[in-house]
XYZ file of N, CA and C in Angstrom:
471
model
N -30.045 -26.297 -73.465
C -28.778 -26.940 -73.196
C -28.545 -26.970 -71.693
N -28.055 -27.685 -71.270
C -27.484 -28.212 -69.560
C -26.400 -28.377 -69.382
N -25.966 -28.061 -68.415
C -24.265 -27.788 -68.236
C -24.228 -28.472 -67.138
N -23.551 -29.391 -66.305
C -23.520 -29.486 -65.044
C -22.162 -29.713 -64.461
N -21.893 -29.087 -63.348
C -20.352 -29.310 -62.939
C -20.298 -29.088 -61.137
N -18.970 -30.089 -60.850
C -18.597 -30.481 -59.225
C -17.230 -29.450 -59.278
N -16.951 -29.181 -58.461
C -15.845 -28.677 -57.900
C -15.752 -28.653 -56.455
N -14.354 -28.295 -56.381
C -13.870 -28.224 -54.633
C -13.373 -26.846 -54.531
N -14.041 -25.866 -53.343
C -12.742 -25.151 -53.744
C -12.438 -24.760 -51.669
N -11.603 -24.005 -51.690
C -11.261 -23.433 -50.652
C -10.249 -24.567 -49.553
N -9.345 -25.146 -50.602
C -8.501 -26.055 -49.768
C -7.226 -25.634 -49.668
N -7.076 -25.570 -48.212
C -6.190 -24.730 -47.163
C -6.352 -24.244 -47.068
N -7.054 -23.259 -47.035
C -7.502 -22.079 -47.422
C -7.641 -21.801 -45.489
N -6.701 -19.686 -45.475
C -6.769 -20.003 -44.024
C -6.624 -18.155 -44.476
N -6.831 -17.484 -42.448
C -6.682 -16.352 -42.667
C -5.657 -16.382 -41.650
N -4.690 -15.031 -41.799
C -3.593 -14.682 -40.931
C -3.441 -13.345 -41.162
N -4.116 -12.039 -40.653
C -3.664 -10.686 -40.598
C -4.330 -10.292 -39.191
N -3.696 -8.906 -39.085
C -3.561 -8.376 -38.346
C -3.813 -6.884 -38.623
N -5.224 -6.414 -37.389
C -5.621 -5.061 -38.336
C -5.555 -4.117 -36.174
N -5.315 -2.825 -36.548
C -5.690 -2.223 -35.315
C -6.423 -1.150 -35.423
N -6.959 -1.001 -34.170
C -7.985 0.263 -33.900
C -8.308 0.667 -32.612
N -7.937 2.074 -32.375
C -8.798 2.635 -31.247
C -7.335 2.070 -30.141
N -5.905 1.921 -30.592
C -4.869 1.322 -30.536
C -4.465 0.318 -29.782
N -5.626 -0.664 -30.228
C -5.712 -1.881 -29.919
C -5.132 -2.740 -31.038
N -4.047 -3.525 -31.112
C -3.764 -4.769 -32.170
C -4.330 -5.809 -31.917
N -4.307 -6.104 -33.220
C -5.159 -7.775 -33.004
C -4.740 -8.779 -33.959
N -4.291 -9.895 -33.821
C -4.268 -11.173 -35.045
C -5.440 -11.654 -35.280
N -5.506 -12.053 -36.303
C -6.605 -13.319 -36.406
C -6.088 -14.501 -37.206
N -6.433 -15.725 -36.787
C -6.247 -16.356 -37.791
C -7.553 -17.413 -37.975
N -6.929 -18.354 -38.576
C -8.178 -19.588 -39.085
C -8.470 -20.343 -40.449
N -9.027 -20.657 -40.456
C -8.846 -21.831 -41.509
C -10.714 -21.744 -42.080
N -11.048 -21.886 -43.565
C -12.242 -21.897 -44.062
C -12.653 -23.313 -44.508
N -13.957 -23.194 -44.303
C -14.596 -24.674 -44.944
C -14.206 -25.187 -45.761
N -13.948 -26.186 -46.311
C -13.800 -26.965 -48.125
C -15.119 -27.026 -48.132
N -14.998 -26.499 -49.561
C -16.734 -26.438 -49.988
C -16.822 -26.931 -51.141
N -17.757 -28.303 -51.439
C -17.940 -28.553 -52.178
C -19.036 -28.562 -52.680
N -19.265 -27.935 -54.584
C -20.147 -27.374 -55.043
C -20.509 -28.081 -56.275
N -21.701 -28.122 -56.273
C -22.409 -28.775 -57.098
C -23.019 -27.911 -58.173
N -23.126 -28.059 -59.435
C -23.967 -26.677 -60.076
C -24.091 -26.922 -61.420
N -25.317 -26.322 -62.111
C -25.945 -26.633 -63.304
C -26.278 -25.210 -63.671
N -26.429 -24.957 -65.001
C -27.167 -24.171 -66.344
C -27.670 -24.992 -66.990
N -29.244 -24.271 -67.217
C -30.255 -24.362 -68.498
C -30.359 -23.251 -69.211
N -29.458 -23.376 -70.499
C -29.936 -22.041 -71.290
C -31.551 -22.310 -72.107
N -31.721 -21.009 -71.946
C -32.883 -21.273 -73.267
C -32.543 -19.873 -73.970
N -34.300 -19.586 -74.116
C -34.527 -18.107 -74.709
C -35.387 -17.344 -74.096
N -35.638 -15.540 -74.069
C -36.613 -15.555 -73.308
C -36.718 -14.299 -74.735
N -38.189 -14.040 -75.056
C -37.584 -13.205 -76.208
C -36.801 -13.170 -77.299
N -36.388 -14.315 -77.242
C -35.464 -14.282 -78.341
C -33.516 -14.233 -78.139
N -33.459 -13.868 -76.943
C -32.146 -13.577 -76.220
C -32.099 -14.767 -75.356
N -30.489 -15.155 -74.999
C -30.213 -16.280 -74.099
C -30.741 -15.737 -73.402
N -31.031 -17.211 -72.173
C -32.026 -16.751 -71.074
C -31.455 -18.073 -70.624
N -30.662 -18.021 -68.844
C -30.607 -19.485 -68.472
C -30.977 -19.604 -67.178
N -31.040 -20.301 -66.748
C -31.337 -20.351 -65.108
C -30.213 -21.090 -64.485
N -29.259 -20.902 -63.666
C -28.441 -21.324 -62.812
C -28.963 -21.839 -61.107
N -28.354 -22.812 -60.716
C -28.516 -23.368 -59.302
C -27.077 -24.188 -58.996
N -27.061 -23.884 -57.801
C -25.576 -24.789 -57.375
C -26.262 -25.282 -56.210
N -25.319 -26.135 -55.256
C -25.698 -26.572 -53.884
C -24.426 -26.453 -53.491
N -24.343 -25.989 -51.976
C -23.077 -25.442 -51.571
C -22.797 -26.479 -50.189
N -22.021 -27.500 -50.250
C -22.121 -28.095 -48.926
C -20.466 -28.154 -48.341
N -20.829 -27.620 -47.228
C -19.550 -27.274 -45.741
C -19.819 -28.576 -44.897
N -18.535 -29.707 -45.156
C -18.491 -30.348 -44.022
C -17.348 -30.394 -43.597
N -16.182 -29.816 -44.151
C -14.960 -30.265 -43.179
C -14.129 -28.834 -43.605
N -12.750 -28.743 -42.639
C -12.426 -27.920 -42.716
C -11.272 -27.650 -43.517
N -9.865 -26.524 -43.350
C -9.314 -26.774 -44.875
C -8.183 -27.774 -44.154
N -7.911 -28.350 -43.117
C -7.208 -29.315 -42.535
C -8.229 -31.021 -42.569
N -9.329 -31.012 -43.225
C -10.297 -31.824 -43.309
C -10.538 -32.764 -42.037
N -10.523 -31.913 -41.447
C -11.216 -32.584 -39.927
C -12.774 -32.077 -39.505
N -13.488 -32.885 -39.693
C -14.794 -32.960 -39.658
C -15.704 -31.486 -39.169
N -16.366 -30.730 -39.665
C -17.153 -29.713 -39.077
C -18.170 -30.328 -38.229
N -18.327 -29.768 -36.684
C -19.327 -30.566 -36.165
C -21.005 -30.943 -36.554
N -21.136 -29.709 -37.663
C -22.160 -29.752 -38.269
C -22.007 -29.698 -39.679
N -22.496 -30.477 -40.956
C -22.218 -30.289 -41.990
C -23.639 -29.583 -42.434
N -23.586 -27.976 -43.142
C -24.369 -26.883 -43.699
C -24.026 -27.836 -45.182
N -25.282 -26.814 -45.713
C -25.340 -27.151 -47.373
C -26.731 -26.100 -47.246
N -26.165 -25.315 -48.460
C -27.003 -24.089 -48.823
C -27.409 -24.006 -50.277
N -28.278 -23.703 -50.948
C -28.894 -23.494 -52.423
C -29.232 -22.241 -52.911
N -28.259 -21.942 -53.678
C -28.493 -20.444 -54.385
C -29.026 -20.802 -56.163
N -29.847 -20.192 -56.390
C -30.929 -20.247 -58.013
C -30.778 -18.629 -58.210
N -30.826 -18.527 -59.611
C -30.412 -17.526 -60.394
C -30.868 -17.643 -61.925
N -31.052 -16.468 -62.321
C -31.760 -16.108 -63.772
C -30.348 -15.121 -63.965
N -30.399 -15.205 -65.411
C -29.661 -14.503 -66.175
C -30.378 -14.477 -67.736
N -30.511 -12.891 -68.166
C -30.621 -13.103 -69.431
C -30.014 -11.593 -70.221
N -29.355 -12.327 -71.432
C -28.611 -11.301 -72.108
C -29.739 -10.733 -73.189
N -30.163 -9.859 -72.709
C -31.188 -8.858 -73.477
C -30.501 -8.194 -74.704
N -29.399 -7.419 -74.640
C -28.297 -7.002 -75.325
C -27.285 -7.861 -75.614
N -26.344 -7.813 -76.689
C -25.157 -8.461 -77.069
C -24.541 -7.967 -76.154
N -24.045 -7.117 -75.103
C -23.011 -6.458 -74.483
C -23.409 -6.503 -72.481
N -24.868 -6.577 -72.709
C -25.622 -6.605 -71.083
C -26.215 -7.932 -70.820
N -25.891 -7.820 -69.435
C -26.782 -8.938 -68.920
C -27.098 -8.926 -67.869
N -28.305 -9.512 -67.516
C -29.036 -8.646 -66.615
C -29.084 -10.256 -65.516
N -28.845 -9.892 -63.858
C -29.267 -11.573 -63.686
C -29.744 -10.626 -62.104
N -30.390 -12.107 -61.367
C -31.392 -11.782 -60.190
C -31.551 -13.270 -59.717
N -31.259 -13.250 -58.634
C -31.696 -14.738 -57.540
C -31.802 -14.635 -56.520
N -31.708 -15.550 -55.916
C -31.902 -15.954 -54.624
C -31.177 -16.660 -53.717
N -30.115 -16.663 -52.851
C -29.197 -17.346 -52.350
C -28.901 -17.644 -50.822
N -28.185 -18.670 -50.710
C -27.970 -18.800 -49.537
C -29.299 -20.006 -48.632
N -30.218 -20.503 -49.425
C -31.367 -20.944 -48.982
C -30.881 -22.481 -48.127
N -31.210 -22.063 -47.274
C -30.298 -23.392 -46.364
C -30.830 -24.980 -46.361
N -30.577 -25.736 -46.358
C -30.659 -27.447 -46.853
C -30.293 -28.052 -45.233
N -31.933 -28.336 -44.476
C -31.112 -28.894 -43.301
C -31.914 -30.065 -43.348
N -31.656 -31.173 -42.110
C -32.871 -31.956 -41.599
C -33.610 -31.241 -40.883
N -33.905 -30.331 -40.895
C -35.157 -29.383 -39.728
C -35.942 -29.580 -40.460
N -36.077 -29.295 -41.745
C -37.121 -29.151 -43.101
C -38.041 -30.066 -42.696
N -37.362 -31.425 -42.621
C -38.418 -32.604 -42.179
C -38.794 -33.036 -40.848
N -37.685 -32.721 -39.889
C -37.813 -33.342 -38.942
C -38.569 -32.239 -37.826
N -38.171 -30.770 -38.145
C -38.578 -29.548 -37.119
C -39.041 -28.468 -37.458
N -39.951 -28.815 -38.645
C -40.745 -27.554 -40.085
C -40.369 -26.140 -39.047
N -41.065 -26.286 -37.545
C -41.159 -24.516 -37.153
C -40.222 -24.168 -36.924
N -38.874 -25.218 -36.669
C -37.719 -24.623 -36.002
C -36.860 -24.080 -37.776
N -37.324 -24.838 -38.460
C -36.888 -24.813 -39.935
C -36.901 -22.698 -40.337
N -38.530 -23.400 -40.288
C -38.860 -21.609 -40.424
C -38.335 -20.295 -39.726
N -38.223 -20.966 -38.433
C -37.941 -19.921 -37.477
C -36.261 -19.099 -37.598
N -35.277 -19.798 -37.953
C -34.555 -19.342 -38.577
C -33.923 -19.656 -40.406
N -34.982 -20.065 -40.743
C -34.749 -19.445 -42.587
C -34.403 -18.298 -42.559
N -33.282 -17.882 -43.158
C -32.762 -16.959 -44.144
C -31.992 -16.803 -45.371
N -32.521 -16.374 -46.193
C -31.724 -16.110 -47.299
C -31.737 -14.498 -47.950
N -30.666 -14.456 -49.076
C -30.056 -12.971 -49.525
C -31.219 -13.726 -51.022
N -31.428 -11.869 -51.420
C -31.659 -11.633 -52.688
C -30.952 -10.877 -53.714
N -30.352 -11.652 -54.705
C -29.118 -10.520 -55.285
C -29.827 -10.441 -56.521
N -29.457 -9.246 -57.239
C -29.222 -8.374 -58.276
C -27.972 -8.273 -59.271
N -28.113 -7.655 -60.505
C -26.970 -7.551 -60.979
C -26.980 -7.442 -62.031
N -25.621 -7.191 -62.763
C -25.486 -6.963 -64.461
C -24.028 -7.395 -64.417
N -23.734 -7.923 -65.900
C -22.491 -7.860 -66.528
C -22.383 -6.710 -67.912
N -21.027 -6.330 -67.907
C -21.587 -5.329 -69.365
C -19.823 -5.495 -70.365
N -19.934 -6.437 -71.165
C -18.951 -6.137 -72.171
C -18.224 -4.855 -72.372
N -16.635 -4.943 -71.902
C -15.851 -4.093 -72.460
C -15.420 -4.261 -73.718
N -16.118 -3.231 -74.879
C -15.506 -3.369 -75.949
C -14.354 -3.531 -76.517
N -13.550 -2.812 -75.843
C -12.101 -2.736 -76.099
C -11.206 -3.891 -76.243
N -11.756 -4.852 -75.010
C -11.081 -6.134 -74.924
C -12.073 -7.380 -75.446
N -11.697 -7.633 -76.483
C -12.498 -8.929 -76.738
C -12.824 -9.939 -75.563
N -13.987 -10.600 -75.337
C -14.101 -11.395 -73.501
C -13.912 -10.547 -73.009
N -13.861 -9.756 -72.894
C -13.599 -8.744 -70.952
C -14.723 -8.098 -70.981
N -14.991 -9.070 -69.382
C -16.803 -8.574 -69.263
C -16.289 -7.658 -67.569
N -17.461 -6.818 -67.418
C -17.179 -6.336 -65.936
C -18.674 -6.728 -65.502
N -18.526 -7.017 -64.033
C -19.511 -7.738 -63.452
C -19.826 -6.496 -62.080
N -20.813 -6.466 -61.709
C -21.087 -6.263 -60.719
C -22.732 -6.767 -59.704
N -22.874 -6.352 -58.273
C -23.766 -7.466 -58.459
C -23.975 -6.826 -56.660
N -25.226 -7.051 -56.486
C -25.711 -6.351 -54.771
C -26.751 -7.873 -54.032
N -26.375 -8.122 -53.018
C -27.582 -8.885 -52.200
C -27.205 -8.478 -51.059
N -28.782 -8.882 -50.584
C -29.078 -8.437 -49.502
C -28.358 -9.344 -48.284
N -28.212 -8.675 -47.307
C -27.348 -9.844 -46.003
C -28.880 -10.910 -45.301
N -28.345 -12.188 -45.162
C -28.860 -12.649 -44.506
C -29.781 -12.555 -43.741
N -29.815 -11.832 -42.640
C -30.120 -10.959 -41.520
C -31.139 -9.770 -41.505
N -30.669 -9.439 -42.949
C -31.289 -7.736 -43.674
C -30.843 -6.866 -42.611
N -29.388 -7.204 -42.525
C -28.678 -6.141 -41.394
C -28.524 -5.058 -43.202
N -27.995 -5.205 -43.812
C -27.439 -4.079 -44.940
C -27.300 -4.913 -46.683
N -26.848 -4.048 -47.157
C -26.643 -4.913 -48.890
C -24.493 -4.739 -48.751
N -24.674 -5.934 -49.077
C -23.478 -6.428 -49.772
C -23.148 -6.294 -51.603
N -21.770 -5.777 -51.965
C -21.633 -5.626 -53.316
C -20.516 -6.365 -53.784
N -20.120 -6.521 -54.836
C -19.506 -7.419 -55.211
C -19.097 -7.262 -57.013
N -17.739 -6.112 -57.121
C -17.701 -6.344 -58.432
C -16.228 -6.999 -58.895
N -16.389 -7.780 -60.340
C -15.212 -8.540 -60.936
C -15.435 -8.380 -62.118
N -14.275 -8.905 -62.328
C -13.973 -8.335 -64.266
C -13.521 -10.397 -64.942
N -14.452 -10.498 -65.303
C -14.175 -11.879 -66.244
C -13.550 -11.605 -67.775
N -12.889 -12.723 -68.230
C -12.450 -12.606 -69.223
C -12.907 -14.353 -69.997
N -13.729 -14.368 -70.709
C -14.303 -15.498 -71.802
C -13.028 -15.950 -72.653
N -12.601 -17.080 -72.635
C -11.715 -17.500 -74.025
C -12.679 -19.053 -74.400
């Protein structure tokens, strides 16, 4: 089965706090990309258990005031997921894989800064609540400065 779906998200989307240290204050503010995302599932089976593969395409061209980014990014994250258990699920990809014209036009400059994260992860059914899944989930930074984590609690209706 194939799923495929567009969305927009991050419109207006802006920051405004203020953090101190070392008793220095500071504001920040700013405004985030509109990102619009492209993205598909193929379920199958692997074993006998769902098994799907996920991919989106992530493209940044304007901002949340939609005035042009001087450069428009677009990045590709792919992902496996498979529910081995009725209650677990186990997933692993690859993200962040960047979509430029270098690819064609500047292969070494392409290479020379490729980077992408490798994430990990599980979801695990809370029994208690019918749909209430808890998620959690680790990739690596860009850079391989450190690992990034990332947990949420979904709810299926």
């Amino acid at each position: 089965s194939l799923t495929l779906s567009l969305s927009v998200r991050d419109l207006n989307a802006a920051t405004d706090w203020q953090f101190e240290s070392g008793g220095l204050d500071r504001l920040s503010t700013g405004t985030f990309p509109v990102t619009v995302v492209a993205g598909s599932r193929f379920g199958t089976r692997l074993a006998q258990r769902p098994f799907a593969w996920l991919c989106d395409v992530r493209v940044y061209g304007f901002d949340s005031r939609f005035t042009a980014l001087p450069r428009t990014v677009a990045v590709i994250n792919n992902g496996f997921e498979w529910r081995r258990w009725d209650s677990f699920v186990i997933r692993a990809g690859i993200a962040d894989i960047p979509l430029s014209a270098d690819l064609v036009r500047n292969p070494r400059r392409y290479g020379e800064e490729f980077s992408l994260a490798i994430t990990a992860g599980f979801g695990a059914h809370l029994p208690s609540v019918p749909g209430m899944w808890i998620n959690y989930g680790l990739s690596t930074s860009k850079v391989w400065a450190g690992v990034d984590q990332q947990m949420d609690v979904t709810y299926e209706f």
